[in-house]
PDB file of C-alpha atoms in Angstrom:
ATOM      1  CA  UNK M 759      52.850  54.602  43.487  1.00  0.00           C
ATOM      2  CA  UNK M 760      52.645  51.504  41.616  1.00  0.00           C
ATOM      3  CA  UNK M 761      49.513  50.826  39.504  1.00  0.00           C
ATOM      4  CA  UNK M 762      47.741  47.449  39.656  1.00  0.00           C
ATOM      5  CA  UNK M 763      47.862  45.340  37.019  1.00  0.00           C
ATOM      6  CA  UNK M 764      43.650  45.219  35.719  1.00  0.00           C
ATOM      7  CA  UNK M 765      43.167  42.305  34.423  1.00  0.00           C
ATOM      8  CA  UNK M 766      40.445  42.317  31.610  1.00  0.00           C
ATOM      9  CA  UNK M 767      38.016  39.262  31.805  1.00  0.00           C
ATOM     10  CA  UNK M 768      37.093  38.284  28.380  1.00  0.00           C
ATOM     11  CA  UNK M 769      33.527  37.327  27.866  1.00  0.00           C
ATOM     12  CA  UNK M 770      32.577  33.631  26.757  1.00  0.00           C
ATOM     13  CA  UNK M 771      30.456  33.969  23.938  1.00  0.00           C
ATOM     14  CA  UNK M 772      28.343  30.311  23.457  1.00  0.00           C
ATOM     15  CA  UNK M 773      27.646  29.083  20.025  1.00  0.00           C
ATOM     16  CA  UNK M 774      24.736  28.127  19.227  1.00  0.00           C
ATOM     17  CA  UNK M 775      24.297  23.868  19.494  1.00  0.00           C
ATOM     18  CA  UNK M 776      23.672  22.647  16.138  1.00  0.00           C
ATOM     19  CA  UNK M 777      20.519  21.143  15.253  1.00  0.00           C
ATOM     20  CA  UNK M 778      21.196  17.212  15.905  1.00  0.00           C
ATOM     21  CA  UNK M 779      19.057  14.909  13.457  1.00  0.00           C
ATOM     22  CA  UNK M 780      17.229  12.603  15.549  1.00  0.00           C
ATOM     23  CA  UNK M 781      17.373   9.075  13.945  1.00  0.00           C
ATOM     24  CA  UNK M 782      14.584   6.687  15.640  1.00  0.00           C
ATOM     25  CA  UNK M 783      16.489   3.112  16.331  1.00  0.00           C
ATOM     26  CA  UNK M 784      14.707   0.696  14.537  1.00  0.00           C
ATOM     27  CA  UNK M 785      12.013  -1.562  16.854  1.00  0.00           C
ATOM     28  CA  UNK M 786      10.911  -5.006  15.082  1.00  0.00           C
ATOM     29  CA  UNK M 787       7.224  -4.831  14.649  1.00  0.00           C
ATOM     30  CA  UNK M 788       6.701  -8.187  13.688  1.00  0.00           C
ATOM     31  CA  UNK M 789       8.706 -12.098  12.085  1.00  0.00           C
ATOM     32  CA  UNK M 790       7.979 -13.487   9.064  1.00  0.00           C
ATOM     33  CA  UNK M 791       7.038 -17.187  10.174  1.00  0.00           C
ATOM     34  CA  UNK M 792       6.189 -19.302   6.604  1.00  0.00           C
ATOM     35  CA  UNK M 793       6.941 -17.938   3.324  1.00  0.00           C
ATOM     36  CA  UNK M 794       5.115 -19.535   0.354  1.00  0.00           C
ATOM     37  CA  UNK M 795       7.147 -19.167  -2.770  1.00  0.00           C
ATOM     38  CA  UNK M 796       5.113 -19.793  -5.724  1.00  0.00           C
ATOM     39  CA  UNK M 797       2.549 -17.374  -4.856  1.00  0.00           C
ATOM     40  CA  UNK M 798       4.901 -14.641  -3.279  1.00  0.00           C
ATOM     41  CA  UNK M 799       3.003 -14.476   0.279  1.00  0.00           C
ATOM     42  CA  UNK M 800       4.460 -14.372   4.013  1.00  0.00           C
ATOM     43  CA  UNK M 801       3.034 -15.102   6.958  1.00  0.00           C
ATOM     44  CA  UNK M 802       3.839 -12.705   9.056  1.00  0.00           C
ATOM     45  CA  UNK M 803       3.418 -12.006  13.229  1.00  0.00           C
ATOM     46  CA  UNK M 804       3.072  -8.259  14.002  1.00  0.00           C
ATOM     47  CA  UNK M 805       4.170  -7.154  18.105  1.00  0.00           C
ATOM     48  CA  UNK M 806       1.643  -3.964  17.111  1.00  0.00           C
ATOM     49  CA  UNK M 807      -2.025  -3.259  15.247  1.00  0.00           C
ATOM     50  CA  UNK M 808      -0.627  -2.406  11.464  1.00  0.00           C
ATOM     51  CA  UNK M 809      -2.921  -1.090   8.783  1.00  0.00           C
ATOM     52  CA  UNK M 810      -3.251  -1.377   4.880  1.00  0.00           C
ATOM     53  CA  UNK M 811      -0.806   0.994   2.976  1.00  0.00           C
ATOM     54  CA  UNK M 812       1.690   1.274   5.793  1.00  0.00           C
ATOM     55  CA  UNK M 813       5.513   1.552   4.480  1.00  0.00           C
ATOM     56  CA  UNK M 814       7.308  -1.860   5.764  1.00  0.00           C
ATOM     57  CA  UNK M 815      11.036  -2.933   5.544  1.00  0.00           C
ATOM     58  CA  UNK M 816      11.614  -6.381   5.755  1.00  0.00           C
ATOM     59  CA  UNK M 817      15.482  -7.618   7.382  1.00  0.00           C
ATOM     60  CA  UNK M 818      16.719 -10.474   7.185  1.00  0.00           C
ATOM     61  CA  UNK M 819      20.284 -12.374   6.942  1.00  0.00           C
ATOM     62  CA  UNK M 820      19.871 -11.853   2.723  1.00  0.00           C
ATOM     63  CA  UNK M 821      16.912 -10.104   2.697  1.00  0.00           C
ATOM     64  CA  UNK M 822      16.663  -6.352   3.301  1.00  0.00           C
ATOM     65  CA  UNK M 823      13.890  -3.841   1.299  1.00  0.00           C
ATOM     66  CA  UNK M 824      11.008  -1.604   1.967  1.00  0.00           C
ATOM     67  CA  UNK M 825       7.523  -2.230   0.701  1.00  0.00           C
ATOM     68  CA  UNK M 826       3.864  -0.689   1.318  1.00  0.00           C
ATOM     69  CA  UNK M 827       1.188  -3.385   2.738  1.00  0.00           C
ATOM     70  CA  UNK M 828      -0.986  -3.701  -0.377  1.00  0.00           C
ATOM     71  CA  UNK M 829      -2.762  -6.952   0.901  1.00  0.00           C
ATOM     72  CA  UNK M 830      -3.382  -8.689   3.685  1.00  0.00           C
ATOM     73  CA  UNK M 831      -5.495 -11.790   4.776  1.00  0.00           C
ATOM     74  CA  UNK M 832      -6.476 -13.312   7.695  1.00  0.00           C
ATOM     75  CA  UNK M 833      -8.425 -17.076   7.827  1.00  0.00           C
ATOM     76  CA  UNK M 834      -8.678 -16.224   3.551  1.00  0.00           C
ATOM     77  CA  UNK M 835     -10.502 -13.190   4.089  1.00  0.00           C
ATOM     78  CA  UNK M 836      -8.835  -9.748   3.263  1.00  0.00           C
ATOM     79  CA  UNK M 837      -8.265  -7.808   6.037  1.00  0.00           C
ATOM     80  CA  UNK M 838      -7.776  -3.672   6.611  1.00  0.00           C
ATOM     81  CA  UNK M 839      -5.621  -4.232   9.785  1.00  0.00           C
ATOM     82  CA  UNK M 840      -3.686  -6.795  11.449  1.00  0.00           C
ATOM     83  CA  UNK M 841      -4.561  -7.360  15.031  1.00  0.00           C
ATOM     84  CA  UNK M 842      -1.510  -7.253  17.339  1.00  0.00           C
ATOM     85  CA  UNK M 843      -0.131 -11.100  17.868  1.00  0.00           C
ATOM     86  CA  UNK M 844      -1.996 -11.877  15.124  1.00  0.00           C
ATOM     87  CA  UNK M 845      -0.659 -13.693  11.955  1.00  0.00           C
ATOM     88  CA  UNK M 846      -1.952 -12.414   8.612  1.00  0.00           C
ATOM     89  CA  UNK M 847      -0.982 -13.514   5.276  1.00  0.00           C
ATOM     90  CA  UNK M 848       0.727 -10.656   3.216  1.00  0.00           C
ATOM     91  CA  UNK M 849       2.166 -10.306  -0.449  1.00  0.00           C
ATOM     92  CA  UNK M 850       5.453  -9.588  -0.518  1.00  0.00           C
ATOM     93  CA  UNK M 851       7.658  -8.285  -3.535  1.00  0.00           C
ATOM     94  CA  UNK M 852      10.209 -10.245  -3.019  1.00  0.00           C
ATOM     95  CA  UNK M 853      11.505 -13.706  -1.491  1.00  0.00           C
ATOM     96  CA  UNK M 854      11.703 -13.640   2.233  1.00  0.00           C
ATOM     97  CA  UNK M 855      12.764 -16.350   5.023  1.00  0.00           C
ATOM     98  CA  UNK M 856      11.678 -17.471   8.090  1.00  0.00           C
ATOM     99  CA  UNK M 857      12.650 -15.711  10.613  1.00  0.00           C
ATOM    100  CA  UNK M 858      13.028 -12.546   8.907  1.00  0.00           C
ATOM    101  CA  UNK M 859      12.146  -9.113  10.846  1.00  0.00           C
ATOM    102  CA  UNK M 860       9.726  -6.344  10.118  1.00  0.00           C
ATOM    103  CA  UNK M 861      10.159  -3.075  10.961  1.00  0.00           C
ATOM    104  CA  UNK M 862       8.444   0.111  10.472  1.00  0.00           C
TER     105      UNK M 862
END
């Protein structure tokens, strides 16, 4: 009597996934329109309500830095937050073009 040939299934063992570091894609939140040189201020259109203190980086074709939103003016009157669509006045740190993006 011949004996059948038992064959042994081995048993998968999974790893665990590794953690994956989600990275949020960058969304424009606003364009600088007018930049006034001598006095270091952009006017700037924001897609989204943006308060006072928020972290901003500002991209451009030369440009490219992060900055907090110490001041902001709308019609010459400081402001605490920027409407959405609306176009504030805000001092900037550094030169800045038209047409440069804001994101968050």
């Amino acid at each position: 009597m011949k004996k059948k040939a038992v064959k042994k299934s081995k048993k998968v063992v999974k790893k665990p996934a590794k953690a994956v570091k989600k990275i949020k894609a960058a969304k424009s939140i606003g364009v600088v329109t007018h930049f006034y040189g001598g006095i270091k201020v952009a006017i700037v259109k924001f897609k989204k309500p943006m308060k006072q203190g928020s972290v901003i980086k500002i991209k451009g074709a030369t440009t490219d830095f992060e900055q907090t939103i110490k001041s902001m003016q709308y019609d010459h009157k400081d402001i605490a937050v920027a409407k959405k669509g609306q176009e504030v006045g805000m001092k900037v740190n550094k030169k800045v073009r038209d047409g440069d993006e804001i994101f968050e």
